[in-house]
Amino acid sequence: ADLLVEQQSSVDTIDLHGISVQDGTRIARQKAADWWDRLGEFRSQKARERPLVIITGIGRHSAGGVSQLRRSGAAALLQDGWKVEVGTGKFVLKGRR
């Protein structure tokens, strides 16, 4: 799972297409922490300027047509204290709460 995500992602965009909910949630948490650490000094300002986009897909292949990964990943990141903006097929991290 980690290798697939690395292959289909970039510095500020994490693509979790094709990843299980459990692995995707774990990877989203890990990548969020890595992104935050990389921002260095003035993190809060930099996070607003260059947010982390986590692509989950819209859930066409999921039961009910709703992305379980987006739900689970966003909930875990909110629980961890991140500012999360949920969008269609993705969520965006803009810093810490």
PDB file of N, CA and C in Angstrom:
ATOM      1  N   ALA A   1       0.830  -1.191   0.000  1.00  0.00           N
ATOM      2  CA  ALA A   1       0.000   0.000   0.000  1.00  0.00           C
ATOM      3  C   ALA A   1       0.873   1.252   0.000  1.00  0.00           C
ATOM      4  N   ASP A   2       1.912   1.240   0.837  1.00  0.00           N
ATOM      5  CA  ASP A   2       2.784   2.411   0.931  1.00  0.00           C
ATOM      6  C   ASP A   2       3.472   2.696  -0.400  1.00  0.00           C
ATOM      7  N   LEU A   3       3.919   1.657  -1.063  1.00  0.00           N
ATOM      8  CA  LEU A   3       4.606   1.808  -2.345  1.00  0.00           C
ATOM      9  C   LEU A   3       3.658   2.371  -3.406  1.00  0.00           C
ATOM     10  N   LEU A   4       2.439   1.860  -3.466  1.00  0.00           N
ATOM     11  CA  LEU A   4       1.457   2.349  -4.435  1.00  0.00           C
ATOM     12  C   LEU A   4       1.168   3.832  -4.203  1.00  0.00           C
ATOM     13  N   VAL A   5       0.994   4.222  -2.951  1.00  0.00           N
ATOM     14  CA  VAL A   5       0.725   5.624  -2.631  1.00  0.00           C
ATOM     15  C   VAL A   5       1.915   6.494  -3.042  1.00  0.00           C
ATOM     16  N   GLU A   6       3.125   6.037  -2.773  1.00  0.00           N
ATOM     17  CA  GLU A   6       4.314   6.798  -3.171  1.00  0.00           C
ATOM     18  C   GLU A   6       4.359   7.006  -4.680  1.00  0.00           C
ATOM     19  N   GLN A   7       4.007   5.981  -5.433  1.00  0.00           N
ATOM     20  CA  GLN A   7       4.066   6.047  -6.892  1.00  0.00           C
ATOM     21  C   GLN A   7       3.042   7.013  -7.477  1.00  0.00           C
ATOM     22  N   GLN A   8       1.883   7.149  -6.828  1.00  0.00           N
ATOM     23  CA  GLN A   8       0.822   7.965  -7.409  1.00  0.00           C
ATOM     24  C   GLN A   8       0.628   9.300  -6.681  1.00  0.00           C
ATOM     25  N   SER A   9       1.616   9.705  -5.881  1.00  0.00           N
ATOM     26  CA  SER A   9       1.503  10.944  -5.113  1.00  0.00           C
ATOM     27  C   SER A   9       2.636  11.905  -5.452  1.00  0.00           C
ATOM     28  N   SER A  10       2.476  13.157  -4.979  1.00  0.00           N
ATOM     29  CA  SER A  10       3.534  14.160  -5.112  1.00  0.00           C
ATOM     30  C   SER A  10       3.776  14.774  -3.736  1.00  0.00           C
ATOM     31  N   VAL A  11       4.563  15.816  -3.678  1.00  0.00           N
ATOM     32  CA  VAL A  11       4.941  16.409  -2.392  1.00  0.00           C
ATOM     33  C   VAL A  11       3.730  16.872  -1.578  1.00  0.00           C
ATOM     34  N   ASP A  12       2.803  17.591  -2.217  1.00  0.00           N
ATOM     35  CA  ASP A  12       1.666  18.159  -1.498  1.00  0.00           C
ATOM     36  C   ASP A  12       0.333  17.501  -1.839  1.00  0.00           C
ATOM     37  N   THR A  13       0.382  16.376  -2.542  1.00  0.00           N
ATOM     38  CA  THR A  13      -0.835  15.642  -2.890  1.00  0.00           C
ATOM     39  C   THR A  13      -0.605  14.156  -2.638  1.00  0.00           C
ATOM     40  N   ILE A  14      -1.452  13.575  -1.815  1.00  0.00           N
ATOM     41  CA  ILE A  14      -1.374  12.152  -1.496  1.00  0.00           C
ATOM     42  C   ILE A  14      -2.586  11.486  -2.153  1.00  0.00           C
ATOM     43  N   ASP A  15      -2.331  10.517  -3.016  1.00  0.00           N
ATOM     44  CA  ASP A  15      -3.411   9.826  -3.725  1.00  0.00           C
ATOM     45  C   ASP A  15      -3.590   8.432  -3.134  1.00  0.00           C
ATOM     46  N   LEU A  16      -4.731   8.217  -2.482  1.00  0.00           N
ATOM     47  CA  LEU A  16      -5.011   6.947  -1.804  1.00  0.00           C
ATOM     48  C   LEU A  16      -5.918   6.021  -2.619  1.00  0.00           C
ATOM     49  N   HIS A  17      -6.109   6.322  -3.910  1.00  0.00           N
ATOM     50  CA  HIS A  17      -6.921   5.430  -4.760  1.00  0.00           C
ATOM     51  C   HIS A  17      -6.371   4.003  -4.697  1.00  0.00           C
ATOM     52  N   GLY A  18      -7.271   3.036  -4.549  1.00  0.00           N
ATOM     53  CA  GLY A  18      -6.882   1.635  -4.569  1.00  0.00           C
ATOM     54  C   GLY A  18      -6.320   1.112  -3.267  1.00  0.00           C
ATOM     55  N   ILE A  19      -6.414   1.892  -2.206  1.00  0.00           N
ATOM     56  CA  ILE A  19      -5.855   1.507  -0.906  1.00  0.00           C
ATOM     57  C   ILE A  19      -7.010   1.158   0.038  1.00  0.00           C
ATOM     58  N   SER A  20      -6.800   0.170   0.892  1.00  0.00           N
ATOM     59  CA  SER A  20      -7.846  -0.201   1.857  1.00  0.00           C
ATOM     60  C   SER A  20      -8.074   0.934   2.850  1.00  0.00           C
ATOM     61  N   VAL A  21      -9.216   0.917   3.507  1.00  0.00           N
ATOM     62  CA  VAL A  21      -9.556   1.949   4.485  1.00  0.00           C
ATOM     63  C   VAL A  21      -8.521   1.968   5.608  1.00  0.00           C
ATOM     64  N   GLN A  22      -8.155   0.813   6.110  1.00  0.00           N
ATOM     65  CA  GLN A  22      -7.192   0.737   7.214  1.00  0.00           C
ATOM     66  C   GLN A  22      -5.832   1.296   6.800  1.00  0.00           C
ATOM     67  N   ASP A  23      -5.303   0.840   5.663  1.00  0.00           N
ATOM     68  CA  ASP A  23      -4.003   1.332   5.195  1.00  0.00           C
ATOM     69  C   ASP A  23      -4.083   2.811   4.833  1.00  0.00           C
ATOM     70  N   GLY A  24      -5.160   3.217   4.174  1.00  0.00           N
ATOM     71  CA  GLY A  24      -5.313   4.609   3.769  1.00  0.00           C
ATOM     72  C   GLY A  24      -5.356   5.559   4.952  1.00  0.00           C
ATOM     73  N   THR A  25      -6.057   5.167   5.993  1.00  0.00           N
ATOM     74  CA  THR A  25      -6.136   5.994   7.197  1.00  0.00           C
ATOM     75  C   THR A  25      -4.765   6.094   7.860  1.00  0.00           C
ATOM     76  N   ARG A  26      -4.064   4.999   7.963  1.00  0.00           N
ATOM     77  CA  ARG A  26      -2.719   4.991   8.545  1.00  0.00           C
ATOM     78  C   ARG A  26      -1.771   5.878   7.743  1.00  0.00           C
ATOM     79  N   ILE A  27      -1.809   5.719   6.423  1.00  0.00           N
ATOM     80  CA  ILE A  27      -0.919   6.490   5.553  1.00  0.00           C
ATOM     81  C   ILE A  27      -1.264   7.976   5.606  1.00  0.00           C
ATOM     82  N   ALA A  28      -2.553   8.311   5.625  1.00  0.00           N
ATOM     83  CA  ALA A  28      -2.966   9.717   5.705  1.00  0.00           C
ATOM     84  C   ALA A  28      -2.425  10.364   6.976  1.00  0.00           C
ATOM     85  N   ARG A  29      -2.521   9.660   8.081  1.00  0.00           N
ATOM     86  CA  ARG A  29      -2.004  10.189   9.356  1.00  0.00           C
ATOM     87  C   ARG A  29      -0.494  10.391   9.289  1.00  0.00           C
ATOM     88  N   GLN A  30       0.189   9.410   8.746  1.00  0.00           N
ATOM     89  CA  GLN A  30       1.650   9.470   8.647  1.00  0.00           C
ATOM     90  C   GLN A  30       2.090  10.605   7.713  1.00  0.00           C
ATOM     91  N   LYS A  31       1.446  10.718   6.557  1.00  0.00           N
ATOM     92  CA  LYS A  31       1.809  11.745   5.579  1.00  0.00           C
ATOM     93  C   LYS A  31       1.478  13.142   6.100  1.00  0.00           C
ATOM     94  N   ALA A  32       0.398  13.278   6.867  1.00  0.00           N
ATOM     95  CA  ALA A  32       0.057  14.573   7.451  1.00  0.00           C
ATOM     96  C   ALA A  32       1.163  15.024   8.406  1.00  0.00           C
ATOM     97  N   ALA A  33       1.631  14.126   9.247  1.00  0.00           N
ATOM     98  CA  ALA A  33       2.708  14.462  10.185  1.00  0.00           C
ATOM     99  C   ALA A  33       3.997  14.803   9.434  1.00  0.00           C
ATOM    100  N   ASP A  34       4.307  14.031   8.392  1.00  0.00           N
ATOM    101  CA  ASP A  34       5.511  14.301   7.589  1.00  0.00           C
ATOM    102  C   ASP A  34       5.423  15.673   6.926  1.00  0.00           C
ATOM    103  N   TRP A  35       4.258  15.980   6.360  1.00  0.00           N
ATOM    104  CA  TRP A  35       4.039  17.271   5.693  1.00  0.00           C
ATOM    105  C   TRP A  35       4.228  18.407   6.688  1.00  0.00           C
ATOM    106  N   TRP A  36       3.645  18.280   7.865  1.00  0.00           N
ATOM    107  CA  TRP A  36       3.730  19.318   8.894  1.00  0.00           C
ATOM    108  C   TRP A  36       5.186  19.538   9.301  1.00  0.00           C
ATOM    109  N   ASP A  37       5.926  18.460   9.487  1.00  0.00           N
ATOM    110  CA  ASP A  37       7.339  18.569   9.863  1.00  0.00           C
ATOM    111  C   ASP A  37       8.152  19.255   8.763  1.00  0.00           C
ATOM    112  N   ARG A  38       7.848  18.935   7.506  1.00  0.00           N
ATOM    113  CA  ARG A  38       8.558  19.520   6.355  1.00  0.00           C
ATOM    114  C   ARG A  38       8.342  21.021   6.227  1.00  0.00           C
ATOM    115  N   LEU A  39       7.207  21.519   6.713  1.00  0.00           N
ATOM    116  CA  LEU A  39       6.906  22.943   6.577  1.00  0.00           C
ATOM    117  C   LEU A  39       7.870  23.817   7.366  1.00  0.00           C
ATOM    118  N   GLY A  40       8.431  23.267   8.437  1.00  0.00           N
ATOM    119  CA  GLY A  40       9.429  24.006   9.203  1.00  0.00           C
ATOM    120  C   GLY A  40       8.864  25.217   9.923  1.00  0.00           C
ATOM    121  N   GLU A  41       9.674  26.289   9.965  1.00  0.00           N
ATOM    122  CA  GLU A  41       9.293  27.505  10.672  1.00  0.00           C
ATOM    123  C   GLU A  41       8.091  28.167   9.995  1.00  0.00           C
ATOM    124  N   PHE A  42       7.255  28.827  10.753  1.00  0.00           N
ATOM    125  CA  PHE A  42       6.036  29.487  10.264  1.00  0.00           C
ATOM    126  C   PHE A  42       5.083  28.493   9.596  1.00  0.00           C
ATOM    127  N   ARG A  43       4.970  27.316  10.203  1.00  0.00           N
ATOM    128  CA  ARG A  43       4.133  26.230   9.665  1.00  0.00           C
ATOM    129  C   ARG A  43       2.708  26.659   9.368  1.00  0.00           C
ATOM    130  N   SER A  44       2.089  27.345  10.314  1.00  0.00           N
ATOM    131  CA  SER A  44       0.675  27.689  10.165  1.00  0.00           C
ATOM    132  C   SER A  44       0.434  28.512   8.905  1.00  0.00           C
ATOM    133  N   GLN A  45       1.280  29.488   8.663  1.00  0.00           N
ATOM    134  CA  GLN A  45       1.145  30.313   7.461  1.00  0.00           C
ATOM    135  C   GLN A  45       1.416  29.484   6.207  1.00  0.00           C
ATOM    136  N   LYS A  46       2.471  28.693   6.226  1.00  0.00           N
ATOM    137  CA  LYS A  46       2.822  27.866   5.064  1.00  0.00           C
ATOM    138  C   LYS A  46       1.730  26.843   4.768  1.00  0.00           C
ATOM    139  N   ALA A  47       1.106  26.307   5.808  1.00  0.00           N
ATOM    140  CA  ALA A  47       0.053  25.307   5.623  1.00  0.00           C
ATOM    141  C   ALA A  47      -1.148  25.906   4.894  1.00  0.00           C
ATOM    142  N   ARG A  48      -1.460  27.160   5.176  1.00  0.00           N
ATOM    143  CA  ARG A  48      -2.563  27.821   4.478  1.00  0.00           C
ATOM    144  C   ARG A  48      -2.202  28.092   3.016  1.00  0.00           C
ATOM    145  N   GLU A  49      -0.932  28.412   2.767  1.00  0.00           N
ATOM    146  CA  GLU A  49      -0.478  28.715   1.408  1.00  0.00           C
ATOM    147  C   GLU A  49      -0.330  27.455   0.554  1.00  0.00           C
ATOM    148  N   ARG A  50       0.145  26.373   1.172  1.00  0.00           N
ATOM    149  CA  ARG A  50       0.367  25.112   0.451  1.00  0.00           C
ATOM    150  C   ARG A  50      -0.222  23.960   1.246  1.00  0.00           C
ATOM    151  N   PRO A  51      -1.547  23.829   1.237  1.00  0.00           N
ATOM    152  CA  PRO A  51      -2.190  22.760   2.007  1.00  0.00           C
ATOM    153  C   PRO A  51      -1.854  21.378   1.448  1.00  0.00           C
ATOM    154  N   LEU A  52      -2.080  20.374   2.264  1.00  0.00           N
ATOM    155  CA  LEU A  52      -1.889  18.989   1.845  1.00  0.00           C
ATOM    156  C   LEU A  52      -3.222  18.458   1.336  1.00  0.00           C
ATOM    157  N   VAL A  53      -3.252  18.011   0.089  1.00  0.00           N
ATOM    158  CA  VAL A  53      -4.463  17.456  -0.516  1.00  0.00           C
ATOM    159  C   VAL A  53      -4.365  15.941  -0.448  1.00  0.00           C
ATOM    160  N   ILE A  54      -5.370  15.314   0.102  1.00  0.00           N
ATOM    161  CA  ILE A  54      -5.418  13.848   0.196  1.00  0.00           C
ATOM    162  C   ILE A  54      -6.596  13.371  -0.641  1.00  0.00           C
ATOM    163  N   ILE A  55      -6.284  12.698  -1.740  1.00  0.00           N
ATOM    164  CA  ILE A  55      -7.300  12.222  -2.677  1.00  0.00           C
ATOM    165  C   ILE A  55      -7.745  10.822  -2.261  1.00  0.00           C
ATOM    166  N   THR A  56      -9.060  10.673  -2.103  1.00  0.00           N
ATOM    167  CA  THR A  56      -9.615   9.384  -1.699  1.00  0.00           C
ATOM    168  C   THR A  56     -10.509   8.785  -2.773  1.00  0.00           C
ATOM    169  N   GLY A  57     -10.943   9.601  -3.722  1.00  0.00           N
ATOM    170  CA  GLY A  57     -11.954   9.166  -4.681  1.00  0.00           C
ATOM    171  C   GLY A  57     -13.328   9.434  -4.100  1.00  0.00           C
ATOM    172  N   ILE A  58     -14.337   9.367  -4.947  1.00  0.00           N
ATOM    173  CA  ILE A  58     -15.691   9.690  -4.465  1.00  0.00           C
ATOM    174  C   ILE A  58     -16.458   8.470  -3.984  1.00  0.00           C
ATOM    175  N   GLY A  59     -15.914   7.289  -4.187  1.00  0.00           N
ATOM    176  CA  GLY A  59     -16.547   6.096  -3.644  1.00  0.00           C
ATOM    177  C   GLY A  59     -17.453   5.349  -4.603  1.00  0.00           C
ATOM    178  N   ARG A  60     -17.263   5.544  -5.890  1.00  0.00           N
ATOM    179  CA  ARG A  60     -18.114   4.839  -6.871  1.00  0.00           C
ATOM    180  C   ARG A  60     -18.103   3.327  -6.683  1.00  0.00           C
ATOM    181  N   HIS A  61     -16.979   2.800  -6.236  1.00  0.00           N
ATOM    182  CA  HIS A  61     -16.849   1.345  -6.077  1.00  0.00           C
ATOM    183  C   HIS A  61     -17.163   0.893  -4.652  1.00  0.00           C
ATOM    184  N   SER A  62     -17.569   1.824  -3.806  1.00  0.00           N
ATOM    185  CA  SER A  62     -17.894   1.501  -2.414  1.00  0.00           C
ATOM    186  C   SER A  62     -19.387   1.259  -2.258  1.00  0.00           C
ATOM    187  N   ALA A  63     -19.735   0.542  -1.199  1.00  0.00           N
ATOM    188  CA  ALA A  63     -21.144   0.307  -0.894  1.00  0.00           C
ATOM    189  C   ALA A  63     -21.831   1.647  -0.662  1.00  0.00           C
ATOM    190  N   GLY A  64     -22.950   1.851  -1.312  1.00  0.00           N
ATOM    191  CA  GLY A  64     -23.688   3.088  -1.169  1.00  0.00           C
ATOM    192  C   GLY A  64     -23.106   4.251  -1.954  1.00  0.00           C
ATOM    193  N   GLY A  65     -22.021   4.013  -2.684  1.00  0.00           N
ATOM    194  CA  GLY A  65     -21.417   5.067  -3.495  1.00  0.00           C
ATOM    195  C   GLY A  65     -20.753   6.172  -2.687  1.00  0.00           C
ATOM    196  N   VAL A  66     -20.403   5.878  -1.428  1.00  0.00           N
ATOM    197  CA  VAL A  66     -19.756   6.867  -0.558  1.00  0.00           C
ATOM    198  C   VAL A  66     -18.387   6.325  -0.155  1.00  0.00           C
ATOM    199  N   SER A  67     -17.369   7.165  -0.271  1.00  0.00           N
ATOM    200  CA  SER A  67     -16.005   6.750   0.054  1.00  0.00           C
ATOM    201  C   SER A  67     -15.842   6.513   1.550  1.00  0.00           C
ATOM    202  N   GLN A  68     -15.662   5.262   1.924  1.00  0.00           N
ATOM    203  CA  GLN A  68     -15.418   4.923   3.328  1.00  0.00           C
ATOM    204  C   GLN A  68     -14.052   5.439   3.769  1.00  0.00           C
ATOM    205  N   LEU A  69     -13.110   5.453   2.846  1.00  0.00           N
ATOM    206  CA  LEU A  69     -11.768   5.949   3.154  1.00  0.00           C
ATOM    207  C   LEU A  69     -11.811   7.441   3.468  1.00  0.00           C
ATOM    208  N   ARG A  70     -12.591   8.206   2.702  1.00  0.00           N
ATOM    209  CA  ARG A  70     -12.691   9.644   2.975  1.00  0.00           C
ATOM    210  C   ARG A  70     -13.295   9.872   4.360  1.00  0.00           C
ATOM    211  N   ARG A  71     -14.340   9.136   4.681  1.00  0.00           N
ATOM    212  CA  ARG A  71     -14.966   9.264   6.011  1.00  0.00           C
ATOM    213  C   ARG A  71     -13.988   8.914   7.124  1.00  0.00           C
ATOM    214  N   SER A  72     -13.379   7.747   7.004  1.00  0.00           N
ATOM    215  CA  SER A  72     -12.479   7.258   8.042  1.00  0.00           C
ATOM    216  C   SER A  72     -11.231   8.130   8.163  1.00  0.00           C
ATOM    217  N   GLY A  73     -10.651   8.481   7.017  1.00  0.00           N
ATOM    218  CA  GLY A  73      -9.438   9.300   7.026  1.00  0.00           C
ATOM    219  C   GLY A  73      -9.682  10.679   7.609  1.00  0.00           C
ATOM    220  N   ALA A  74     -10.753  11.320   7.183  1.00  0.00           N
ATOM    221  CA  ALA A  74     -11.071  12.656   7.694  1.00  0.00           C
ATOM    222  C   ALA A  74     -11.360  12.605   9.196  1.00  0.00           C
ATOM    223  N   ALA A  75     -12.099  11.592   9.636  1.00  0.00           N
ATOM    224  CA  ALA A  75     -12.418  11.462  11.062  1.00  0.00           C
ATOM    225  C   ALA A  75     -11.140  11.276  11.888  1.00  0.00           C
ATOM    226  N   ALA A  76     -10.222  10.438  11.401  1.00  0.00           N
ATOM    227  CA  ALA A  76      -8.972  10.191  12.120  1.00  0.00           C
ATOM    228  C   ALA A  76      -8.128  11.458  12.198  1.00  0.00           C
ATOM    229  N   LEU A  77      -8.065  12.204  11.101  1.00  0.00           N
ATOM    230  CA  LEU A  77      -7.263  13.427  11.088  1.00  0.00           C
ATOM    231  C   LEU A  77      -7.883  14.512  11.972  1.00  0.00           C
ATOM    232  N   LEU A  78      -9.202  14.600  11.971  1.00  0.00           N
ATOM    233  CA  LEU A  78      -9.875  15.537  12.883  1.00  0.00           C
ATOM    234  C   LEU A  78      -9.576  15.169  14.332  1.00  0.00           C
ATOM    235  N   GLN A  79      -9.633  13.883  14.623  1.00  0.00           N
ATOM    236  CA  GLN A  79      -9.349  13.391  15.967  1.00  0.00           C
ATOM    237  C   GLN A  79      -7.910  13.724  16.371  1.00  0.00           C
ATOM    238  N   ASP A  80      -7.001  13.718  15.403  1.00  0.00           N
ATOM    239  CA  ASP A  80      -5.595  14.029  15.665  1.00  0.00           C
ATOM    240  C   ASP A  80      -5.334  15.531  15.795  1.00  0.00           C
ATOM    241  N   GLY A  81      -6.375  16.363  15.536  1.00  0.00           N
ATOM    242  CA  GLY A  81      -6.230  17.794  15.725  1.00  0.00           C
ATOM    243  C   GLY A  81      -5.914  18.598  14.476  1.00  0.00           C
ATOM    244  N   TRP A  82      -6.159  18.037  13.298  1.00  0.00           N
ATOM    245  CA  TRP A  82      -5.901  18.746  12.049  1.00  0.00           C
ATOM    246  C   TRP A  82      -7.107  19.573  11.631  1.00  0.00           C
ATOM    247  N   LYS A  83      -6.854  20.658  10.907  1.00  0.00           N
ATOM    248  CA  LYS A  83      -7.914  21.421  10.246  1.00  0.00           C
ATOM    249  C   LYS A  83      -8.175  20.718   8.926  1.00  0.00           C
ATOM    250  N   VAL A  84      -9.343  20.112   8.794  1.00  0.00           N
ATOM    251  CA  VAL A  84      -9.661  19.309   7.615  1.00  0.00           C
ATOM    252  C   VAL A  84     -10.869  19.906   6.902  1.00  0.00           C
ATOM    253  N   GLU A  85     -10.719  20.119   5.611  1.00  0.00           N
ATOM    254  CA  GLU A  85     -11.812  20.579   4.765  1.00  0.00           C
ATOM    255  C   GLU A  85     -12.167  19.423   3.833  1.00  0.00           C
ATOM    256  N   VAL A  86     -13.365  18.870   3.980  1.00  0.00           N
ATOM    257  CA  VAL A  86     -13.775  17.714   3.184  1.00  0.00           C
ATOM    258  C   VAL A  86     -14.391  18.202   1.884  1.00  0.00           C
ATOM    259  N   GLY A  87     -13.887  17.661   0.764  1.00  0.00           N
ATOM    260  CA  GLY A  87     -14.402  18.014  -0.547  1.00  0.00           C
ATOM    261  C   GLY A  87     -14.872  16.773  -1.280  1.00  0.00           C
ATOM    262  N   THR A  88     -15.210  16.926  -2.528  1.00  0.00           N
ATOM    263  CA  THR A  88     -15.644  15.804  -3.344  1.00  0.00           C
ATOM    264  C   THR A  88     -14.431  14.972  -3.751  1.00  0.00           C
ATOM    265  N   GLY A  89     -14.348  13.753  -3.243  1.00  0.00           N
ATOM    266  CA  GLY A  89     -13.262  12.857  -3.602  1.00  0.00           C
ATOM    267  C   GLY A  89     -11.932  13.166  -2.962  1.00  0.00           C
ATOM    268  N   LYS A  90     -11.928  14.088  -2.011  1.00  0.00           N
ATOM    269  CA  LYS A  90     -10.664  14.469  -1.369  1.00  0.00           C
ATOM    270  C   LYS A  90     -10.937  15.200  -0.078  1.00  0.00           C
ATOM    271  N   PHE A  91      -9.901  15.398   0.689  1.00  0.00           N
ATOM    272  CA  PHE A  91      -9.944  16.348   1.785  1.00  0.00           C
ATOM    273  C   PHE A  91      -8.634  17.107   1.812  1.00  0.00           C
ATOM    274  N   VAL A  92      -8.667  18.296   2.391  1.00  0.00           N
ATOM    275  CA  VAL A  92      -7.537  19.199   2.366  1.00  0.00           C
ATOM    276  C   VAL A  92      -7.154  19.562   3.799  1.00  0.00           C
ATOM    277  N   LEU A  93      -5.874  19.409   4.129  1.00  0.00           N
ATOM    278  CA  LEU A  93      -5.359  19.789   5.435  1.00  0.00           C
ATOM    279  C   LEU A  93      -4.775  21.188   5.333  1.00  0.00           C
ATOM    280  N   LYS A  94      -5.216  22.041   6.248  1.00  0.00           N
ATOM    281  CA  LYS A  94      -4.757  23.442   6.234  1.00  0.00           C
ATOM    282  C   LYS A  94      -4.087  23.821   7.533  1.00  0.00           C
ATOM    283  N   GLY A  95      -3.640  22.841   8.295  1.00  0.00           N
ATOM    284  CA  GLY A  95      -2.934  23.133   9.535  1.00  0.00           C
ATOM    285  C   GLY A  95      -3.526  22.381  10.717  1.00  0.00           C
ATOM    286  N   ARG A  96      -3.157  22.864  11.893  1.00  0.00           N
ATOM    287  CA  ARG A  96      -3.598  22.254  13.156  1.00  0.00           C
ATOM    288  C   ARG A  96      -4.686  23.114  13.786  1.00  0.00           C
ATOM    289  N   ARG A  97      -5.575  22.446  14.530  1.00  0.00           N
ATOM    290  CA  ARG A  97      -6.619  23.178  15.258  1.00  0.00           C
ATOM    291  C   ARG A  97      -6.078  23.629  16.592  1.00  0.00           C
TER     292      ARG A  97
END
